[in-house]
CSV table of C-alpha atoms and ligand atoms in Angstrom, one decimal:
chain,number,residue,atom,x,y,z
C,15,MET,CA,-45.0,-94.8,-56.4
C,16,MET,CA,-41.2,-94.8,-56.6
C,17,ARG,CA,-39.7,-96.2,-59.7
C,18,THR,CA,-36.7,-98.3,-58.9
C,19,ARG,CA,-34.6,-97.8,-62.0
C,20,PRO,CA,-32.6,-94.7,-61.2
C,21,LEU,CA,-32.3,-91.6,-63.4
C,22,LYS,CA,-28.7,-91.5,-64.5
C,23,VAL,CA,-27.1,-88.1,-64.4
C,24,ALA,CA,-23.7,-87.1,-65.8
C,25,LEU,CA,-22.0,-84.0,-64.6
C,26,LEU,CA,-19.8,-82.0,-67.0
C,27,GLY,CA,-17.5,-79.9,-64.8
C,28,CYS,CA,-16.8,-80.3,-61.2
C,29,GLY,CA,-15.6,-76.8,-60.1
C,30,VAL,CA,-17.3,-74.4,-57.6
C,31,VAL,CA,-20.8,-75.2,-58.9
C,32,GLY,CA,-20.3,-78.8,-60.1
C,33,SER,CA,-18.8,-80.0,-56.8
C,34,GLU,CA,-21.8,-78.5,-54.9
C,35,VAL,CA,-24.3,-80.2,-57.3
C,36,ALA,CA,-22.5,-83.5,-56.6
C,37,ARG,CA,-22.5,-82.9,-52.9
C,38,ILE,CA,-26.2,-82.0,-52.6
C,39,MET,CA,-27.1,-84.9,-54.9
C,40,THR,CA,-25.4,-87.2,-52.4
C,41,THR,CA,-26.5,-85.6,-49.1
C,42,HIS,CA,-30.1,-85.0,-50.3
C,43,ALA,CA,-30.4,-88.3,-52.3
C,44,ASP,CA,-33.5,-89.5,-50.4
C,45,ASP,CA,-35.4,-86.2,-50.7
C,46,LEU,CA,-34.5,-85.8,-54.4
C,47,ALA,CA,-35.6,-89.4,-55.1
C,48,ALA,CA,-38.9,-88.7,-53.3
C,49,ARG,CA,-39.5,-85.5,-55.2
C,50,VAL,CA,-38.5,-86.9,-58.6
C,51,GLY,CA,-40.2,-90.3,-58.1
C,52,ALA,CA,-37.0,-92.3,-58.8
C,53,PRO,CA,-33.5,-92.4,-57.3
C,54,VAL,CA,-31.2,-89.9,-59.0
C,55,GLU,CA,-27.8,-91.5,-59.6
C,56,LEU,CA,-24.5,-89.8,-60.4
C,57,ALA,CA,-23.3,-91.9,-63.4
C,58,GLY,CA,-20.2,-90.0,-64.4
C,59,VAL,CA,-18.3,-86.7,-63.8
C,60,ALA,CA,-16.2,-85.2,-66.6
C,61,VAL,CA,-13.3,-83.0,-65.3
C,62,ARG,CA,-10.1,-81.4,-66.7
C,63,ARG,CA,-7.9,-82.3,-63.8
C,64,PRO,CA,-8.5,-86.0,-62.8
C,65,ASP,CA,-5.9,-85.9,-60.0
C,66,LYS,CA,-7.6,-83.4,-57.9
C,67,VAL,CA,-9.2,-84.8,-54.7
C,68,ARG,CA,-13.0,-84.6,-54.9
C,69,GLU,CA,-14.5,-85.3,-51.6
C,70,GLY,CA,-17.7,-87.4,-51.7
C,71,ILE,CA,-17.3,-88.4,-55.3
C,72,ASP,CA,-16.4,-92.0,-56.2
C,73,PRO,CA,-13.1,-91.8,-58.1
C,74,ALA,CA,-14.5,-94.5,-60.5
C,75,LEU,CA,-17.0,-91.9,-61.8
C,76,ILE,CA,-14.3,-89.4,-62.8
C,77,THR,CA,-13.3,-89.1,-66.4
C,78,THR,CA,-11.5,-86.6,-68.6
C,79,ASP,CA,-13.4,-87.9,-71.7
C,80,ALA,CA,-16.5,-85.7,-71.6
C,81,THR,CA,-17.4,-86.7,-75.2
C,82,ALA,CA,-17.4,-90.4,-74.4
C,83,LEU,CA,-19.5,-89.7,-71.3
C,84,VAL,CA,-22.3,-87.9,-73.1
C,85,LYS,CA,-22.3,-90.6,-75.8
C,86,ARG,CA,-22.9,-93.5,-73.4
C,87,GLY,CA,-26.5,-93.7,-74.4
C,88,ASP,CA,-27.9,-94.6,-71.0
C,89,LEU,CA,-28.0,-91.1,-69.5
C,90,ASP,CA,-31.2,-89.4,-68.6
C,91,ILE,CA,-29.8,-86.0,-67.8
C,92,VAL,CA,-26.5,-84.2,-68.5
C,93,VAL,CA,-25.7,-81.3,-66.3
C,94,GLU,CA,-23.3,-78.8,-68.0
C,95,VAL,CA,-21.4,-76.5,-65.6
C,96,ILE,CA,-18.3,-76.1,-67.7
C,97,GLY,CA,-19.2,-72.6,-69.0
C,98,GLY,CA,-17.9,-71.0,-72.2
C,99,ILE,CA,-18.9,-71.8,-75.8
C,100,GLU,CA,-16.8,-74.9,-76.7
C,101,PRO,CA,-16.7,-77.7,-75.9
C,102,ALA,CA,-19.9,-77.0,-74.0
C,103,ARG,CA,-22.0,-76.5,-77.1
C,104,THR,CA,-20.9,-79.7,-78.8
C,105,LEU,CA,-21.3,-81.7,-75.6
C,106,ILE,CA,-24.8,-80.5,-75.1
C,107,THR,CA,-25.9,-81.3,-78.7
C,108,THR,CA,-24.2,-84.7,-78.5
C,109,ALA,CA,-26.1,-85.3,-75.2
C,110,PHE,CA,-29.4,-84.6,-77.0
C,111,GLU,CA,-28.4,-86.9,-79.9
C,112,HIS,CA,-27.7,-89.7,-77.5
C,113,GLY,CA,-31.0,-89.5,-75.6
C,114,ALA,CA,-30.3,-87.2,-72.6
C,115,SER,CA,-32.0,-84.0,-71.5
C,116,VAL,CA,-29.7,-81.1,-70.5
C,117,VAL,CA,-29.5,-78.8,-67.5
C,118,SER,CA,-27.0,-76.0,-68.1
C,119,ALA,CA,-25.8,-73.0,-66.2
C,120,ASN,CA,-24.1,-71.5,-69.3
C,121,LYS,CA,-25.2,-68.0,-69.8
C,122,ALA,CA,-22.7,-67.1,-72.5
C,123,LEU,CA,-23.7,-70.1,-74.6
C,124,LEU,CA,-27.4,-69.6,-74.2
C,125,ALA,CA,-27.1,-65.9,-75.0
C,126,GLN,CA,-25.2,-66.7,-78.2
C,127,ASP,CA,-26.7,-69.9,-79.4
C,128,GLY,CA,-29.9,-70.4,-77.4
C,129,ALA,CA,-32.1,-70.8,-80.5
C,130,ALA,CA,-30.0,-73.5,-82.0
C,131,LEU,CA,-29.7,-75.4,-78.7
C,132,HIS,CA,-33.5,-75.2,-78.2
C,133,ALA,CA,-34.0,-76.5,-81.7
C,134,ALA,CA,-31.7,-79.4,-81.1
C,135,ALA,CA,-33.5,-80.3,-77.8
C,136,GLU,CA,-36.9,-80.1,-79.7
C,137,GLU,CA,-35.6,-82.2,-82.6
C,138,HIS,CA,-34.7,-85.0,-80.1
C,139,GLY,CA,-37.7,-84.6,-77.9
C,140,LYS,CA,-35.6,-83.6,-74.9
C,141,ASP,CA,-35.5,-80.8,-72.3
C,142,LEU,CA,-33.1,-77.9,-72.1
C,143,TYR,CA,-33.4,-76.1,-68.7
C,144,TYR,CA,-31.1,-73.3,-67.5
C,145,GLU,CA,-32.4,-71.6,-64.4
C,146,ALA,CA,-28.8,-71.3,-63.1
C,147,ALA,CA,-27.7,-69.3,-66.1
C,148,VAL,CA,-29.2,-66.0,-64.8
C,149,ALA,CA,-28.9,-64.7,-61.3
C,150,GLY,CA,-27.7,-67.9,-59.5
C,151,ALA,CA,-30.3,-69.1,-57.0
C,152,ILE,CA,-33.0,-66.6,-57.8
C,153,PRO,CA,-36.0,-68.3,-59.5
C,154,LEU,CA,-36.4,-66.1,-62.6
C,155,ILE,CA,-36.4,-68.3,-65.8
C,156,ARG,CA,-39.2,-70.5,-64.6
C,157,PRO,CA,-41.4,-67.5,-63.2
C,158,LEU,CA,-41.0,-65.7,-66.5
C,159,ARG,CA,-41.4,-68.8,-68.7
C,160,GLU,CA,-44.2,-70.4,-66.7
C,161,SER,CA,-45.8,-68.3,-63.9
C,162,LEU,CA,-46.1,-65.2,-66.1
C,163,ALA,CA,-46.9,-67.1,-69.3
C,164,GLY,CA,-50.5,-65.7,-69.2
C,165,ASP,CA,-49.4,-62.1,-68.6
C,166,LYS,CA,-47.7,-59.6,-70.8
C,167,VAL,CA,-44.3,-58.5,-69.5
C,168,ASN,CA,-43.3,-55.0,-70.5
C,169,ARG,CA,-40.1,-54.4,-68.7
C,170,VAL,CA,-37.4,-56.3,-66.9
C,171,LEU,CA,-35.0,-54.2,-64.8
C,172,GLY,CA,-32.2,-56.0,-63.1
C,173,ILE,CA,-29.1,-56.1,-61.0
C,174,VAL,CA,-27.7,-59.3,-62.4
C,175,ASN,CA,-24.1,-59.1,-61.6
C,176,GLY,CA,-23.0,-59.4,-58.0
C,177,THR,CA,-19.4,-58.3,-58.5
C,178,THR,CA,-20.3,-54.9,-60.0
C,179,ASN,CA,-23.1,-54.4,-57.4
C,180,PHE,CA,-20.6,-55.0,-54.6
C,181,ILE,CA,-18.2,-52.4,-56.2
C,182,LEU,CA,-20.9,-49.8,-56.8
C,183,ASP,CA,-22.4,-50.3,-53.3
C,184,LYS,CA,-18.9,-49.8,-51.8
C,185,MET,CA,-18.4,-46.6,-53.8
C,186,ASP,CA,-21.8,-45.4,-52.6
C,187,SER,CA,-21.4,-46.2,-49.0
C,188,THR,CA,-17.8,-45.2,-48.4
C,189,GLY,CA,-17.1,-42.6,-51.1
C,190,ALA,CA,-14.3,-44.9,-52.5
C,191,GLY,CA,-13.2,-44.6,-56.1
C,192,TYR,CA,-13.7,-47.4,-58.6
C,193,GLN,CA,-10.2,-48.8,-58.3
C,194,GLU,CA,-10.2,-48.9,-54.5
C,195,ALA,CA,-13.6,-50.6,-54.5
C,196,LEU,CA,-12.5,-53.1,-57.2
C,197,ASP,CA,-9.4,-53.9,-55.1
C,198,GLU,CA,-11.5,-54.7,-52.1
C,199,ALA,CA,-13.9,-56.9,-54.3
C,200,THR,CA,-10.8,-58.8,-55.5
C,201,ALA,CA,-9.4,-59.2,-52.0
C,202,LEU,CA,-12.7,-60.6,-50.8
C,203,GLY,CA,-12.9,-63.0,-53.8
C,204,TYR,CA,-16.0,-61.3,-55.4
C,205,ALA,CA,-14.0,-60.1,-58.4
C,206,GLU,CA,-11.9,-62.4,-60.5
C,207,ALA,CA,-8.2,-61.7,-61.3
C,208,ASP,CA,-9.4,-60.5,-64.7
C,209,PRO,CA,-12.7,-58.7,-63.9
C,210,THR,CA,-13.4,-57.6,-67.5
C,211,ALA,CA,-16.5,-59.8,-68.0
C,212,ASP,CA,-18.1,-58.4,-64.9
C,213,VAL,CA,-17.0,-54.7,-65.0
C,214,GLU,CA,-17.4,-54.2,-68.7
C,215,GLY,CA,-20.9,-55.6,-68.6
C,216,PHE,CA,-20.4,-58.8,-70.7
C,217,ASP,CA,-21.8,-61.1,-68.0
C,218,ALA,CA,-24.8,-58.9,-67.4
C,219,ALA,CA,-25.4,-58.5,-71.2
C,220,ALA,CA,-25.6,-62.3,-71.7
C,221,LYS,CA,-28.1,-62.5,-68.9
C,222,ALA,CA,-30.1,-59.6,-70.4
C,223,ALA,CA,-30.3,-61.4,-73.7
C,224,ILE,CA,-31.7,-64.5,-72.0
C,225,LEU,CA,-34.2,-62.6,-69.9
C,226,ALA,CA,-35.4,-60.4,-72.8
C,227,GLY,CA,-35.9,-63.5,-75.1
C,228,ILE,CA,-38.1,-65.3,-72.5
C,229,ALA,CA,-39.9,-62.2,-71.3
C,230,PHE,CA,-40.9,-61.0,-74.8
C,231,HIS,CA,-41.2,-64.4,-76.6
C,232,THR,CA,-38.6,-63.1,-79.1
C,233,ARG,CA,-35.1,-64.2,-80.0
C,234,VAL,CA,-32.6,-61.8,-78.4
C,235,ARG,CA,-29.0,-62.6,-78.9
C,236,LEU,CA,-26.0,-61.2,-77.1
C,237,ASP,CA,-25.2,-59.0,-80.1
C,238,ASP,CA,-28.6,-57.4,-79.8
C,239,VAL,CA,-27.8,-56.1,-76.3
C,240,HIS,CA,-26.3,-52.6,-76.0
C,241,ARG,CA,-23.5,-52.8,-73.4
C,242,GLU,CA,-21.5,-50.2,-71.4
C,243,GLY,CA,-19.4,-51.1,-68.4
C,244,MET,CA,-19.1,-49.3,-65.1
C,245,THR,CA,-15.4,-48.6,-65.0
C,246,GLU,CA,-15.8,-44.9,-65.6
C,247,VAL,CA,-18.3,-44.3,-62.8
C,248,THR,CA,-16.7,-41.9,-60.3
C,249,ALA,CA,-17.1,-40.8,-56.7
C,250,ALA,CA,-18.3,-37.5,-58.2
C,251,ASP,CA,-21.1,-39.3,-60.1
C,252,PHE,CA,-22.2,-40.8,-56.8
C,253,ALA,CA,-22.2,-37.3,-55.2
C,254,SER,CA,-24.3,-36.0,-58.1
C,255,ALA,CA,-26.7,-39.0,-57.7
C,256,ARG,CA,-27.1,-38.3,-54.0
C,257,GLU,CA,-28.0,-34.7,-54.8
C,258,MET,CA,-30.8,-36.0,-57.0
C,259,GLY,CA,-32.0,-38.5,-54.3
C,260,CYS,CA,-30.5,-41.4,-56.4
C,261,THR,CA,-27.8,-44.0,-56.3
C,262,ILE,CA,-26.0,-45.7,-59.2
C,263,LYS,CA,-26.4,-49.3,-60.3
C,264,LEU,CA,-25.3,-51.4,-63.3
C,265,LEU,CA,-28.6,-52.3,-64.7
C,266,ALA,CA,-29.8,-54.8,-67.3
C,267,ILE,CA,-32.9,-53.3,-68.9
C,268,CYS,CA,-35.2,-55.2,-71.3
C,269,GLU,CA,-38.1,-53.1,-72.5
C,270,ARG,CA,-41.0,-53.4,-74.8
C,271,ALA,CA,-41.5,-50.2,-76.8
C,272,GLU,CA,-44.5,-48.1,-75.9
C,273,ASP,CA,-46.3,-49.0,-79.1
C,274,GLY,CA,-45.5,-52.7,-78.4
C,275,ALA,CA,-44.0,-53.2,-81.8
C,276,SER,CA,-40.3,-53.7,-80.8
C,277,VAL,CA,-38.1,-54.4,-77.8
C,278,THR,CA,-34.7,-53.3,-76.6
C,279,ALA,CA,-32.1,-54.8,-74.3
C,280,ARG,CA,-29.2,-52.9,-72.7
C,281,VAL,CA,-26.7,-52.9,-69.9
C,282,HIS,CA,-25.2,-49.7,-68.5
C,283,PRO,CA,-24.7,-47.9,-65.3
C,284,ALA,CA,-27.7,-45.7,-64.4
C,285,MET,CA,-29.0,-43.5,-61.6
C,286,ILE,CA,-32.1,-44.9,-59.9
C,287,PRO,CA,-34.1,-43.1,-57.2
C,288,LEU,CA,-33.3,-44.3,-53.6
C,289,SER,CA,-37.0,-45.0,-53.3
C,290,HIS,CA,-36.8,-47.7,-56.0
C,291,PRO,CA,-36.7,-51.3,-54.6
C,292,LEU,CA,-33.5,-52.0,-56.6
C,293,ALA,CA,-31.7,-49.1,-54.8
C,294,SER,CA,-31.7,-51.1,-51.6
C,295,VAL,CA,-30.0,-54.2,-53.2
C,296,ARG,CA,-26.6,-54.1,-51.4
C,297,GLY,CA,-23.3,-56.0,-51.6
C,298,ALA,CA,-23.1,-58.8,-54.1
C,299,TYR,CA,-26.8,-59.6,-54.1
C,300,ASN,CA,-28.8,-59.6,-57.4
C,301,ALA,CA,-32.4,-58.5,-57.9
C,302,VAL,CA,-34.7,-58.3,-60.9
C,303,PHE,CA,-37.7,-56.1,-61.1
C,304,VAL,CA,-40.4,-57.2,-63.5
C,305,GLU,CA,-43.3,-55.1,-64.7
C,306,SER,CA,-46.2,-56.7,-66.5
C,307,ASP,CA,-49.8,-55.8,-67.5
C,308,ALA,CA,-51.7,-58.0,-65.1
C,309,SER,CA,-49.3,-58.6,-62.2
C,310,GLY,CA,-48.0,-55.0,-61.9
C,311,GLN,CA,-44.6,-55.0,-60.3
C,312,LEU,CA,-42.7,-58.0,-59.0
C,313,MET,CA,-39.2,-58.2,-57.5
C,314,PHE,CA,-37.0,-61.3,-57.3
C,315,TYR,CA,-34.1,-61.0,-55.0
C,316,GLY,CA,-31.3,-63.2,-53.7
C,317,PRO,CA,-27.7,-64.5,-54.2
C,318,GLY,CA,-26.8,-64.3,-57.8
C,319,ALA,CA,-23.6,-66.3,-57.8
C,320,GLY,CA,-21.5,-68.8,-55.7
C,321,GLY,CA,-21.3,-72.6,-55.7
C,322,SER,CA,-24.2,-73.4,-53.4
C,323,PRO,CA,-26.8,-70.9,-54.6
C,324,THR,CA,-26.1,-71.8,-58.3
C,325,ALA,CA,-26.3,-75.5,-57.4
C,326,SER,CA,-29.7,-74.9,-55.9
C,327,ALA,CA,-31.0,-73.6,-59.2
C,328,VAL,CA,-29.3,-76.5,-61.1
C,329,LEU,CA,-30.9,-79.1,-58.7
C,330,GLY,CA,-34.3,-77.5,-59.1
C,331,ASP,CA,-34.0,-78.0,-62.9
C,332,LEU,CA,-32.7,-81.5,-62.3
C,333,VAL,CA,-35.9,-82.4,-60.3
C,334,ALA,CA,-38.1,-80.8,-62.9
C,335,VAL,CA,-36.4,-82.5,-65.9
C,336,GLY,CA,-36.4,-85.8,-63.9
C,337,ARG,CA,-40.1,-85.6,-63.4
C,338,ASN,CA,-40.6,-84.9,-67.1
C,339,ARG,CA,-38.5,-87.9,-68.0
C,340,LEU,CA,-40.6,-90.2,-65.7
C,341,GLY,CA,-43.8,-88.7,-67.1
C,342,GLY,CA,-42.6,-89.3,-70.7
C,343,THR,CA,-43.0,-85.6,-71.5
C,344,THR,CA,-40.9,-82.4,-71.8
C,345,GLY,CA,-41.3,-79.0,-70.3
C,346,PRO,CA,-41.7,-75.7,-72.2
C,347,GLY,CA,-39.2,-75.2,-75.0
C,348,GLU,CA,-38.2,-71.9,-76.7
C,349,SER,CA,-41.1,-69.5,-77.1
C,350,ALA,CA,-40.1,-67.0,-79.8
C,351,TYR,CA,-43.4,-66.7,-81.7
C,352,ALA,CA,-43.8,-62.9,-81.1
C,353,ALA,CA,-40.6,-62.4,-83.2
C,354,LEU,CA,-40.5,-58.7,-82.3
C,355,PRO,CA,-37.6,-56.7,-83.9
C,356,VAL,CA,-34.9,-55.6,-81.4
C,357,SER,CA,-34.4,-51.9,-81.8
C,358,PRO,CA,-31.0,-50.2,-81.6
C,359,MET,CA,-29.9,-48.2,-78.6
C,360,GLY,CA,-30.6,-44.9,-80.5
C,361,GLU,CA,-34.3,-45.6,-80.1
C,362,VAL,CA,-34.3,-46.2,-76.4
C,363,VAL,CA,-36.1,-43.4,-74.6
C,364,THR,CA,-35.1,-42.4,-71.1
C,365,ARG,CA,-34.0,-39.4,-68.9
C,366,TYR,CA,-30.4,-38.2,-68.7
C,367,HIS,CA,-28.1,-36.5,-66.1
C,368,ILE,CA,-25.3,-34.6,-67.9
C,369,SER,CA,-22.5,-32.8,-66.1
C,370,LEU,CA,-20.7,-30.1,-68.1
C,371,ASP,CA,-17.7,-28.0,-67.3
C,372,VAL,CA,-18.4,-24.5,-68.8
C,373,ALA,CA,-17.1,-21.0,-68.8
C,374,ASP,CA,-19.1,-18.9,-66.3
C,375,LYS,CA,-20.0,-15.8,-68.4
C,376,PRO,CA,-23.1,-14.2,-69.8
C,377,GLY,CA,-25.0,-16.2,-72.4
C,378,VAL,CA,-23.4,-19.6,-71.7
C,379,LEU,CA,-26.5,-21.1,-70.1
C,380,ALA,CA,-28.7,-19.8,-73.1
C,381,GLN,CA,-26.2,-21.3,-75.6
C,382,VAL,CA,-26.3,-24.7,-73.8
C,383,ALA,CA,-30.1,-24.6,-73.6
C,384,THR,CA,-30.4,-23.8,-77.3
C,385,VAL,CA,-28.4,-26.9,-78.2
C,386,PHE,CA,-30.7,-29.1,-76.2
C,387,ALA,CA,-33.7,-27.4,-77.8
C,388,GLU,CA,-32.3,-27.8,-81.3
C,389,HIS,CA,-32.1,-31.6,-80.8
C,390,GLY,CA,-35.6,-31.8,-79.3
C,391,VAL,CA,-34.4,-32.7,-75.8
C,392,SER,CA,-36.4,-31.0,-73.1
C,393,ILE,CA,-34.6,-29.9,-70.0
C,394,ASP,CA,-36.2,-30.8,-66.6
C,395,THR,CA,-33.7,-29.1,-64.2
C,396,VAL,CA,-30.4,-27.2,-64.4
C,397,ARG,CA,-28.0,-26.7,-61.5
C,398,GLN,CA,-25.0,-24.5,-61.7
C,399,GLN,CA,-22.0,-24.1,-59.4
C,400,GLY,CA,-19.5,-21.4,-60.3
C,401,LYS,CA,-15.9,-21.1,-59.3
C,402,ASP,CA,-13.2,-18.6,-60.6
C,403,GLY,CA,-14.8,-17.9,-64.0
C,404,GLU,CA,-15.6,-21.6,-64.6
C,405,ALA,CA,-18.7,-23.5,-63.7
C,406,SER,CA,-20.1,-26.9,-63.4
C,407,LEU,CA,-23.5,-27.3,-65.0
C,408,VAL,CA,-25.7,-30.2,-64.3
C,409,VAL,CA,-28.6,-30.7,-66.7
C,410,VAL,CA,-31.3,-33.3,-66.1
C,411,THR,CA,-33.6,-33.9,-69.1
C,412,HIS,CA,-37.1,-35.1,-69.6
C,413,ARG,CA,-37.4,-38.4,-71.6
C,414,ALA,CA,-35.6,-38.3,-74.9
C,415,SER,CA,-34.2,-40.8,-77.3
C,416,ASP,CA,-30.6,-41.9,-77.0
C,417,ALA,CA,-30.0,-40.7,-80.5
C,418,ALA,CA,-31.3,-37.2,-79.7
C,419,LEU,CA,-29.2,-37.1,-76.6
C,420,GLY,CA,-26.1,-38.3,-78.5
C,421,GLY,CA,-26.6,-35.5,-81.0
C,422,THR,CA,-27.0,-33.0,-78.2
C,423,VAL,CA,-23.8,-34.0,-76.5
C,424,GLU,CA,-21.8,-34.0,-79.8
C,425,ALA,CA,-23.0,-30.4,-80.4
C,426,LEU,CA,-22.2,-29.3,-76.9
C,427,ARG,CA,-18.7,-30.6,-77.2
C,428,LYS,CA,-18.2,-28.2,-80.2
C,429,LEU,CA,-19.1,-25.1,-78.2
C,430,ASP,CA,-16.1,-23.0,-77.2
C,431,THR,CA,-17.7,-22.3,-73.9
C,432,VAL,CA,-18.1,-26.0,-73.0
C,433,ARG,CA,-14.7,-27.1,-71.6
C,434,GLY,CA,-15.8,-30.7,-71.3
C,435,VAL,CA,-18.5,-33.2,-70.7
C,436,ALA,CA,-17.7,-34.6,-67.3
C,437,SER,CA,-20.3,-37.4,-67.3
C,438,ILE,CA,-23.5,-38.6,-68.9
C,439,MET,CA,-25.7,-41.0,-67.0
C,440,ARG,CA,-29.1,-42.3,-67.7
C,441,VAL,CA,-31.8,-42.0,-65.1
C,442,GLU,CA,-34.0,-45.1,-64.8
C,443,GLY,CA,-36.7,-46.5,-62.5
C,444,GLU,CA,-38.9,-43.5,-62.2
J,506,LIG,N1,-19.5,-63.1,-62.0
J,506,LIG,C1,-20.9,-63.1,-61.8
J,506,LIG,C2,-21.3,-62.1,-60.8
J,506,LIG,C3,-21.5,-64.4,-61.4
J,506,LIG,O1,-20.4,-61.4,-60.2
J,506,LIG,O2,-22.5,-61.9,-60.5
J,506,LIG,C4,-21.7,-65.3,-62.5
J,506,LIG,O3,-22.5,-64.9,-63.5
């Protein structure tokens, strides 16, 4: 039966995502009411620029005083789509203190302060939902938190940044260099004027922290995530990848160690076989590949950014939280009971593709192979191409620790016959 008192919703932020949330709340009001069990009313919208025309939103709802809005005391749900750490963090905790549950799309805040925000929600008996914080419209948080709650997730391997996937896909399909592909991404509106957060992997690292925390029931903070950007990937790297039957993606990788006693989370460019489902994720799309004991392999795919897709995830949370409010209950909170240690990058074990420029003379290959052997790194394949007394040597290793590989490369750089280390790329997804 429909309850007549509406659920009051405040919107913090009315930009690309917030304006879509408001639009869909209005255009789908009847469906949302039927699904929640009560009308869902937009009770206020906090913005920075009150003079901007906001189609479909009653100007009387607009305010620049977000603090006063969340302190009203009659709100059921606060939707935070401002982004960044402050004032979002204070507004969310104030909303809990004043009786509201929160739906947020704020990956940076959740990756940094998720534990404290969950604690605040629990203290006040409220919900904190954030499906939109990772990979836009793709249902990922709820499947990991609820659908896979009875399984044991061992690995999450994802393309969680659309801008970088667009750039890498362009480099792969056209042979373009990084700068040329970035320029096109900027012209088409995928990359921001300052693309640092995307291309240096900060955005993906925040998402990796959130995914790892939920997947492994362990607190993983942004600082725990090893991060490397993709600005140094070259057209030559793509050519090498092709020769190995691979492509290159910027991956967020969250793994349980083989002995199950620790976890790791990292973001870096990596070669993956063309046969891997993630290799076929093109353009600005996102996809996340999950491996777990009972389910085996699952893949989640879709648009990872943009106003409308991100609003879809926000509204899904709004309906879920609304139902919880009406039922006088809350959904699942933080699950960090496993409290596994997060190991440093040196303990990650994977395969490597290393390109070296070397002198082409007797004994060089033996010298290089000896360095690998001395560091306990087993070579899988070696390919050499010589030209005018110099050669390019491509070594692909068996699985080795990042620390062992690092030591190998350091020693290789000291050899007189090694002119330079042209590139080092991890090989994943095999
Ligand atoms: N800038 C991100 C991307 C979207 O390109 O995927 C927001 O996380």
